């Protein structure tokens, strides 16, 4: 049965709020006006990406007859807060715990690749939507807001997918790599390229390039 415990809902709420603060500091610094103006956009990008990531894990775990619960990792949130002051976010707010704990490497790999895959699909969908509404971007404040949500959402989801695929500590990448190295390589290369493009080129410039091509 697909459900959340009260503790899990509390942990997810804390994680989402903390991640939003981290991304706000990383993008707007201590500029109060910048934080206020970008807050709704960052909240939508972070919340959609984070919730979808965890739902991907839970849905796949249930599909394979397991239970899955998100548990907060305070140290990971603290790391994210510290790094955000340097202009980037390196955070691991928590992780999904599977019950029963011991499952096959294949089942574990499929469960834990689901989160990054959801983020990758969301990133692609958002950049496509941004390209479709770009011609209307300058004609309406509503479309401009949607455009900004999509471009920032692309960057956030690309980051979430790539970061979680790192094969370190308890991140998703450790389980995926243990299950299938080829699938892990393909996934992290694709998500890594999207993240690097969002950092170097920028999502807005990517949209312009797509329209030219």
PDB file of C-alpha atoms in Angstrom:
ATOM      1  CA  UNK A   1       0.000   0.000   0.000  1.00  0.00           C
ATOM      2  CA  UNK A   2       1.356   3.410  -1.019  1.00  0.00           C
ATOM      3  CA  UNK A   3       1.436   5.531   2.151  1.00  0.00           C
ATOM      4  CA  UNK A   4       3.641   7.832   4.240  1.00  0.00           C
ATOM      5  CA  UNK A   5       4.148   7.564   7.986  1.00  0.00           C
ATOM      6  CA  UNK A   6       3.865  10.719  10.124  1.00  0.00           C
ATOM      7  CA  UNK A   7       7.597  10.581  10.825  1.00  0.00           C
ATOM      8  CA  UNK A   8       8.369  10.247   7.125  1.00  0.00           C
ATOM      9  CA  UNK A   9       6.156  13.212   6.233  1.00  0.00           C
ATOM     10  CA  UNK A  10       7.942  15.257   8.892  1.00  0.00           C
ATOM     11  CA  UNK A  11      11.375  14.254   7.582  1.00  0.00           C
ATOM     12  CA  UNK A  12      10.357  15.033   3.995  1.00  0.00           C
ATOM     13  CA  UNK A  13       9.026  18.451   5.020  1.00  0.00           C
ATOM     14  CA  UNK A  14      12.253  19.338   6.827  1.00  0.00           C
ATOM     15  CA  UNK A  15      14.337  18.107   3.888  1.00  0.00           C
ATOM     16  CA  UNK A  16      12.348  20.125   1.341  1.00  0.00           C
ATOM     17  CA  UNK A  17      12.488  23.326   3.409  1.00  0.00           C
ATOM     18  CA  UNK A  18      16.220  22.893   4.051  1.00  0.00           C
ATOM     19  CA  UNK A  19      16.962  22.184   0.376  1.00  0.00           C
ATOM     20  CA  UNK A  20      14.966  25.234  -0.661  1.00  0.00           C
ATOM     21  CA  UNK A  21      17.004  27.411   1.706  1.00  0.00           C
ATOM     22  CA  UNK A  22      20.256  25.907   0.413  1.00  0.00           C
ATOM     23  CA  UNK A  23      19.363  26.518  -3.234  1.00  0.00           C
ATOM     24  CA  UNK A  24      18.193  30.053  -2.416  1.00  0.00           C
ATOM     25  CA  UNK A  25      21.502  30.901  -0.747  1.00  0.00           C
ATOM     26  CA  UNK A  26      23.461  29.324  -3.609  1.00  0.00           C
ATOM     27  CA  UNK A  27      21.551  31.235  -6.296  1.00  0.00           C
ATOM     28  CA  UNK A  28      20.716  34.560  -4.619  1.00  0.00           C
ATOM     29  CA  UNK A  29      23.355  34.712  -1.876  1.00  0.00           C
ATOM     30  CA  UNK A  30      22.354  37.033   0.958  1.00  0.00           C
ATOM     31  CA  UNK A  31      20.470  39.396  -1.353  1.00  0.00           C
ATOM     32  CA  UNK A  32      17.103  39.673   0.358  1.00  0.00           C
ATOM     33  CA  UNK A  33      15.325  41.008  -2.725  1.00  0.00           C
ATOM     34  CA  UNK A  34      16.823  38.240  -4.843  1.00  0.00           C
ATOM     35  CA  UNK A  35      15.741  35.586  -2.333  1.00  0.00           C
ATOM     36  CA  UNK A  36      12.178  36.906  -2.178  1.00  0.00           C
ATOM     37  CA  UNK A  37      11.773  37.174  -5.957  1.00  0.00           C
ATOM     38  CA  UNK A  38      13.197  33.737  -6.712  1.00  0.00           C
ATOM     39  CA  UNK A  39      11.672  31.881  -3.745  1.00  0.00           C
ATOM     40  CA  UNK A  40       8.490  30.652  -5.509  1.00  0.00           C
ATOM     41  CA  UNK A  41      10.522  29.443  -8.493  1.00  0.00           C
ATOM     42  CA  UNK A  42      13.083  27.607  -6.387  1.00  0.00           C
ATOM     43  CA  UNK A  43      10.390  26.091  -4.177  1.00  0.00           C
ATOM     44  CA  UNK A  44       8.560  24.662  -7.189  1.00  0.00           C
ATOM     45  CA  UNK A  45      11.776  23.333  -8.717  1.00  0.00           C
ATOM     46  CA  UNK A  46      13.093  21.791  -5.512  1.00  0.00           C
ATOM     47  CA  UNK A  47       9.791  20.414  -4.235  1.00  0.00           C
ATOM     48  CA  UNK A  48       8.780  18.838  -7.546  1.00  0.00           C
ATOM     49  CA  UNK A  49      12.231  17.325  -8.057  1.00  0.00           C
ATOM     50  CA  UNK A  50      12.630  16.090  -4.499  1.00  0.00           C
ATOM     51  CA  UNK A  51       9.113  14.701  -4.079  1.00  0.00           C
ATOM     52  CA  UNK A  52       9.209  12.983  -7.459  1.00  0.00           C
ATOM     53  CA  UNK A  53      12.624  11.489  -6.678  1.00  0.00           C
ATOM     54  CA  UNK A  54      11.402   9.902  -3.451  1.00  0.00           C
ATOM     55  CA  UNK A  55       8.099   8.819  -4.984  1.00  0.00           C
ATOM     56  CA  UNK A  56      10.074   7.093  -7.717  1.00  0.00           C
ATOM     57  CA  UNK A  57      11.901   5.035  -5.085  1.00  0.00           C
ATOM     58  CA  UNK A  58       8.759   4.236  -3.119  1.00  0.00           C
ATOM     59  CA  UNK A  59       6.657   3.300  -6.158  1.00  0.00           C
ATOM     60  CA  UNK A  60       9.356   0.970  -7.505  1.00  0.00           C
ATOM     61  CA  UNK A  61       9.924  -0.599  -4.085  1.00  0.00           C
ATOM     62  CA  UNK A  62       6.208  -1.334  -3.764  1.00  0.00           C
ATOM     63  CA  UNK A  63       6.230  -2.796  -7.280  1.00  0.00           C
ATOM     64  CA  UNK A  64       8.816  -5.330  -6.081  1.00  0.00           C
ATOM     65  CA  UNK A  65       6.899  -6.132  -2.898  1.00  0.00           C
ATOM     66  CA  UNK A  66       8.993  -3.983  -0.536  1.00  0.00           C
ATOM     67  CA  UNK A  67       8.232  -1.109   1.796  1.00  0.00           C
ATOM     68  CA  UNK A  68      10.301   2.066   1.572  1.00  0.00           C
ATOM     69  CA  UNK A  69      10.633   4.935   4.027  1.00  0.00           C
ATOM     70  CA  UNK A  70      12.497   8.227   3.716  1.00  0.00           C
ATOM     71  CA  UNK A  71      14.695   9.065   6.713  1.00  0.00           C
ATOM     72  CA  UNK A  72      16.351  12.417   7.307  1.00  0.00           C
ATOM     73  CA  UNK A  73      20.152  12.763   7.505  1.00  0.00           C
ATOM     74  CA  UNK A  74      20.878  15.992   9.465  1.00  0.00           C
ATOM     75  CA  UNK A  75      24.610  15.926   8.668  1.00  0.00           C
ATOM     76  CA  UNK A  76      23.817  15.871   4.956  1.00  0.00           C
ATOM     77  CA  UNK A  77      21.606  18.933   5.346  1.00  0.00           C
ATOM     78  CA  UNK A  78      24.333  20.740   7.285  1.00  0.00           C
ATOM     79  CA  UNK A  79      26.797  19.969   4.491  1.00  0.00           C
ATOM     80  CA  UNK A  80      24.343  21.407   1.976  1.00  0.00           C
ATOM     81  CA  UNK A  81      23.963  24.597   4.016  1.00  0.00           C
ATOM     82  CA  UNK A  82      27.727  25.086   4.316  1.00  0.00           C
ATOM     83  CA  UNK A  83      28.406  24.490   0.602  1.00  0.00           C
ATOM     84  CA  UNK A  84      25.537  26.769  -0.459  1.00  0.00           C
ATOM     85  CA  UNK A  85      27.540  29.779   0.780  1.00  0.00           C
ATOM     86  CA  UNK A  86      30.155  28.907  -1.874  1.00  0.00           C
ATOM     87  CA  UNK A  87      27.612  29.072  -4.702  1.00  0.00           C
ATOM     88  CA  UNK A  88      26.736  25.384  -5.053  1.00  0.00           C
ATOM     89  CA  UNK A  89      24.770  22.782  -3.128  1.00  0.00           C
ATOM     90  CA  UNK A  90      26.371  19.487  -2.124  1.00  0.00           C
ATOM     91  CA  UNK A  91      23.714  17.921   0.051  1.00  0.00           C
ATOM     92  CA  UNK A  92      22.267  14.552   0.958  1.00  0.00           C
ATOM     93  CA  UNK A  93      19.172  15.372   3.026  1.00  0.00           C
ATOM     94  CA  UNK A  94      18.269  11.748   3.600  1.00  0.00           C
ATOM     95  CA  UNK A  95      17.768   8.387   1.968  1.00  0.00           C
ATOM     96  CA  UNK A  96      15.181   5.709   1.318  1.00  0.00           C
ATOM     97  CA  UNK A  97      15.304   2.705   3.626  1.00  0.00           C
ATOM     98  CA  UNK A  98      13.928  -0.509   2.187  1.00  0.00           C
ATOM     99  CA  UNK A  99      12.063  -3.171   4.143  1.00  0.00           C
ATOM    100  CA  UNK A 100      13.015  -5.981   4.036  1.00  0.00           C
ATOM    101  CA  UNK A 101      16.556  -4.635   4.177  1.00  0.00           C
ATOM    102  CA  UNK A 102      18.160  -7.465   2.230  1.00  0.00           C
ATOM    103  CA  UNK A 103      16.986  -7.778  -1.378  1.00  0.00           C
ATOM    104  CA  UNK A 104      18.790  -8.890  -4.513  1.00  0.00           C
ATOM    105  CA  UNK A 105      21.244  -6.497  -6.169  1.00  0.00           C
ATOM    106  CA  UNK A 106      18.928  -6.265  -9.172  1.00  0.00           C
ATOM    107  CA  UNK A 107      15.871  -5.297  -7.140  1.00  0.00           C
ATOM    108  CA  UNK A 108      17.914  -2.813  -5.110  1.00  0.00           C
ATOM    109  CA  UNK A 109      19.440  -1.330  -8.266  1.00  0.00           C
ATOM    110  CA  UNK A 110      16.069  -0.928  -9.961  1.00  0.00           C
ATOM    111  CA  UNK A 111      14.599   0.736  -6.869  1.00  0.00           C
ATOM    112  CA  UNK A 112      17.428   3.207  -6.477  1.00  0.00           C
ATOM    113  CA  UNK A 113      17.841   4.137 -10.134  1.00  0.00           C
ATOM    114  CA  UNK A 114      14.149   5.070 -10.241  1.00  0.00           C
ATOM    115  CA  UNK A 115      14.740   8.355  -8.375  1.00  0.00           C
ATOM    116  CA  UNK A 116      17.458   9.726 -10.694  1.00  0.00           C
ATOM    117  CA  UNK A 117      15.524   8.513 -13.752  1.00  0.00           C
ATOM    118  CA  UNK A 118      12.470  10.488 -12.630  1.00  0.00           C
ATOM    119  CA  UNK A 119      14.650  13.597 -12.255  1.00  0.00           C
ATOM    120  CA  UNK A 120      16.138  13.091 -15.724  1.00  0.00           C
ATOM    121  CA  UNK A 121      12.715  12.720 -17.329  1.00  0.00           C
ATOM    122  CA  UNK A 122      11.455  15.801 -15.488  1.00  0.00           C
ATOM    123  CA  UNK A 123      14.503  17.805 -16.596  1.00  0.00           C
ATOM    124  CA  UNK A 124      13.910  16.919 -20.251  1.00  0.00           C
ATOM    125  CA  UNK A 125      10.184  17.674 -19.999  1.00  0.00           C
ATOM    126  CA  UNK A 126      10.839  21.052 -18.369  1.00  0.00           C
ATOM    127  CA  UNK A 127      13.413  22.194 -20.950  1.00  0.00           C
ATOM    128  CA  UNK A 128      11.029  21.178 -23.748  1.00  0.00           C
ATOM    129  CA  UNK A 129       8.179  23.152 -22.131  1.00  0.00           C
ATOM    130  CA  UNK A 130      10.531  26.132 -21.727  1.00  0.00           C
ATOM    131  CA  UNK A 131      11.370  25.977 -25.446  1.00  0.00           C
ATOM    132  CA  UNK A 132       7.679  25.767 -26.404  1.00  0.00           C
ATOM    133  CA  UNK A 133       6.612  28.810 -24.367  1.00  0.00           C
ATOM    134  CA  UNK A 134       9.758  30.873 -25.052  1.00  0.00           C
ATOM    135  CA  UNK A 135       8.046  32.880 -27.845  1.00  0.00           C
ATOM    136  CA  UNK A 136       5.435  33.981 -25.276  1.00  0.00           C
ATOM    137  CA  UNK A 137       8.026  34.719 -22.590  1.00  0.00           C
ATOM    138  CA  UNK A 138       8.148  38.459 -23.193  1.00  0.00           C
ATOM    139  CA  UNK A 139       4.417  38.972 -23.671  1.00  0.00           C
ATOM    140  CA  UNK A 140       3.041  37.833 -20.331  1.00  0.00           C
ATOM    141  CA  UNK A 141       4.282  37.800 -16.735  1.00  0.00           C
ATOM    142  CA  UNK A 142       2.522  34.444 -16.287  1.00  0.00           C
ATOM    143  CA  UNK A 143       4.381  32.795 -19.150  1.00  0.00           C
ATOM    144  CA  UNK A 144       7.605  34.429 -17.983  1.00  0.00           C
ATOM    145  CA  UNK A 145       7.130  32.846 -14.535  1.00  0.00           C
ATOM    146  CA  UNK A 146       6.426  29.427 -16.081  1.00  0.00           C
ATOM    147  CA  UNK A 147       9.496  29.852 -18.273  1.00  0.00           C
ATOM    148  CA  UNK A 148      11.702  30.609 -15.273  1.00  0.00           C
ATOM    149  CA  UNK A 149      10.241  27.670 -13.305  1.00  0.00           C
ATOM    150  CA  UNK A 150      11.004  25.333 -16.217  1.00  0.00           C
ATOM    151  CA  UNK A 151      14.570  26.523 -16.787  1.00  0.00           C
ATOM    152  CA  UNK A 152      15.470  26.457 -13.090  1.00  0.00           C
ATOM    153  CA  UNK A 153      13.616  23.156 -12.715  1.00  0.00           C
ATOM    154  CA  UNK A 154      15.779  21.716 -15.504  1.00  0.00           C
ATOM    155  CA  UNK A 155      18.953  22.734 -13.663  1.00  0.00           C
ATOM    156  CA  UNK A 156      17.717  21.451 -10.288  1.00  0.00           C
ATOM    157  CA  UNK A 157      16.548  18.088 -11.616  1.00  0.00           C
ATOM    158  CA  UNK A 158      19.724  17.584 -13.644  1.00  0.00           C
ATOM    159  CA  UNK A 159      21.733  18.234 -10.499  1.00  0.00           C
ATOM    160  CA  UNK A 160      19.594  15.932  -8.340  1.00  0.00           C
ATOM    161  CA  UNK A 161      19.923  13.083 -10.846  1.00  0.00           C
ATOM    162  CA  UNK A 162      23.694  13.430 -11.223  1.00  0.00           C
ATOM    163  CA  UNK A 163      24.450  13.941  -7.552  1.00  0.00           C
ATOM    164  CA  UNK A 164      22.395  10.956  -6.444  1.00  0.00           C
ATOM    165  CA  UNK A 165      24.111   8.738  -9.022  1.00  0.00           C
ATOM    166  CA  UNK A 166      27.511   9.316  -7.415  1.00  0.00           C
ATOM    167  CA  UNK A 167      28.685   5.917  -6.076  1.00  0.00           C
ATOM    168  CA  UNK A 168      29.566   7.218  -2.623  1.00  0.00           C
ATOM    169  CA  UNK A 169      28.259   6.493   0.871  1.00  0.00           C
ATOM    170  CA  UNK A 170      24.515   5.766   0.783  1.00  0.00           C
ATOM    171  CA  UNK A 171      23.683   7.583  -2.467  1.00  0.00           C
ATOM    172  CA  UNK A 172      21.666   5.816  -5.162  1.00  0.00           C
ATOM    173  CA  UNK A 173      24.713   5.325  -7.352  1.00  0.00           C
ATOM    174  CA  UNK A 174      26.258   2.741  -5.015  1.00  0.00           C
ATOM    175  CA  UNK A 175      23.292   0.387  -5.435  1.00  0.00           C
ATOM    176  CA  UNK A 176      22.944   0.993  -9.178  1.00  0.00           C
ATOM    177  CA  UNK A 177      26.658   0.400  -9.838  1.00  0.00           C
ATOM    178  CA  UNK A 178      26.598  -2.796  -7.788  1.00  0.00           C
ATOM    179  CA  UNK A 179      23.654  -4.029  -9.858  1.00  0.00           C
ATOM    180  CA  UNK A 180      24.718  -3.033 -13.399  1.00  0.00           C
ATOM    181  CA  UNK A 181      27.799  -0.963 -14.232  1.00  0.00           C
ATOM    182  CA  UNK A 182      26.725  -0.332 -17.849  1.00  0.00           C
ATOM    183  CA  UNK A 183      23.362   1.097 -16.835  1.00  0.00           C
ATOM    184  CA  UNK A 184      25.039   3.246 -14.181  1.00  0.00           C
ATOM    185  CA  UNK A 185      27.540   4.639 -16.721  1.00  0.00           C
ATOM    186  CA  UNK A 186      24.824   5.493 -19.241  1.00  0.00           C
ATOM    187  CA  UNK A 187      22.654   7.146 -16.583  1.00  0.00           C
ATOM    188  CA  UNK A 188      25.382   9.259 -14.996  1.00  0.00           C
ATOM    189  CA  UNK A 189      26.813  10.304 -18.380  1.00  0.00           C
ATOM    190  CA  UNK A 190      23.421  11.537 -19.614  1.00  0.00           C
ATOM    191  CA  UNK A 191      22.526  13.306 -16.371  1.00  0.00           C
ATOM    192  CA  UNK A 192      26.072  14.662 -16.057  1.00  0.00           C
ATOM    193  CA  UNK A 193      25.945  16.171 -19.541  1.00  0.00           C
ATOM    194  CA  UNK A 194      22.632  17.858 -18.753  1.00  0.00           C
ATOM    195  CA  UNK A 195      23.991  19.224 -15.477  1.00  0.00           C
ATOM    196  CA  UNK A 196      27.200  20.508 -17.093  1.00  0.00           C
ATOM    197  CA  UNK A 197      25.191  22.178 -19.853  1.00  0.00           C
ATOM    198  CA  UNK A 198      23.017  23.907 -17.267  1.00  0.00           C
ATOM    199  CA  UNK A 199      26.152  25.138 -15.477  1.00  0.00           C
ATOM    200  CA  UNK A 200      28.286  26.147 -18.468  1.00  0.00           C
ATOM    201  CA  UNK A 201      25.737  27.183 -21.078  1.00  0.00           C
ATOM    202  CA  UNK A 202      22.769  27.876 -18.858  1.00  0.00           C
ATOM    203  CA  UNK A 203      19.228  26.580 -19.330  1.00  0.00           C
ATOM    204  CA  UNK A 204      18.005  29.816 -20.930  1.00  0.00           C
ATOM    205  CA  UNK A 205      20.805  29.781 -23.521  1.00  0.00           C
ATOM    206  CA  UNK A 206      20.098  26.095 -24.149  1.00  0.00           C
ATOM    207  CA  UNK A 207      16.514  26.995 -25.057  1.00  0.00           C
ATOM    208  CA  UNK A 208      17.732  29.621 -27.528  1.00  0.00           C
ATOM    209  CA  UNK A 209      20.149  27.119 -29.097  1.00  0.00           C
ATOM    210  CA  UNK A 210      17.380  24.541 -29.474  1.00  0.00           C
ATOM    211  CA  UNK A 211      15.162  27.070 -31.240  1.00  0.00           C
ATOM    212  CA  UNK A 212      17.957  28.020 -33.638  1.00  0.00           C
ATOM    213  CA  UNK A 213      18.625  24.371 -34.487  1.00  0.00           C
TER     214      UNK A 213
END
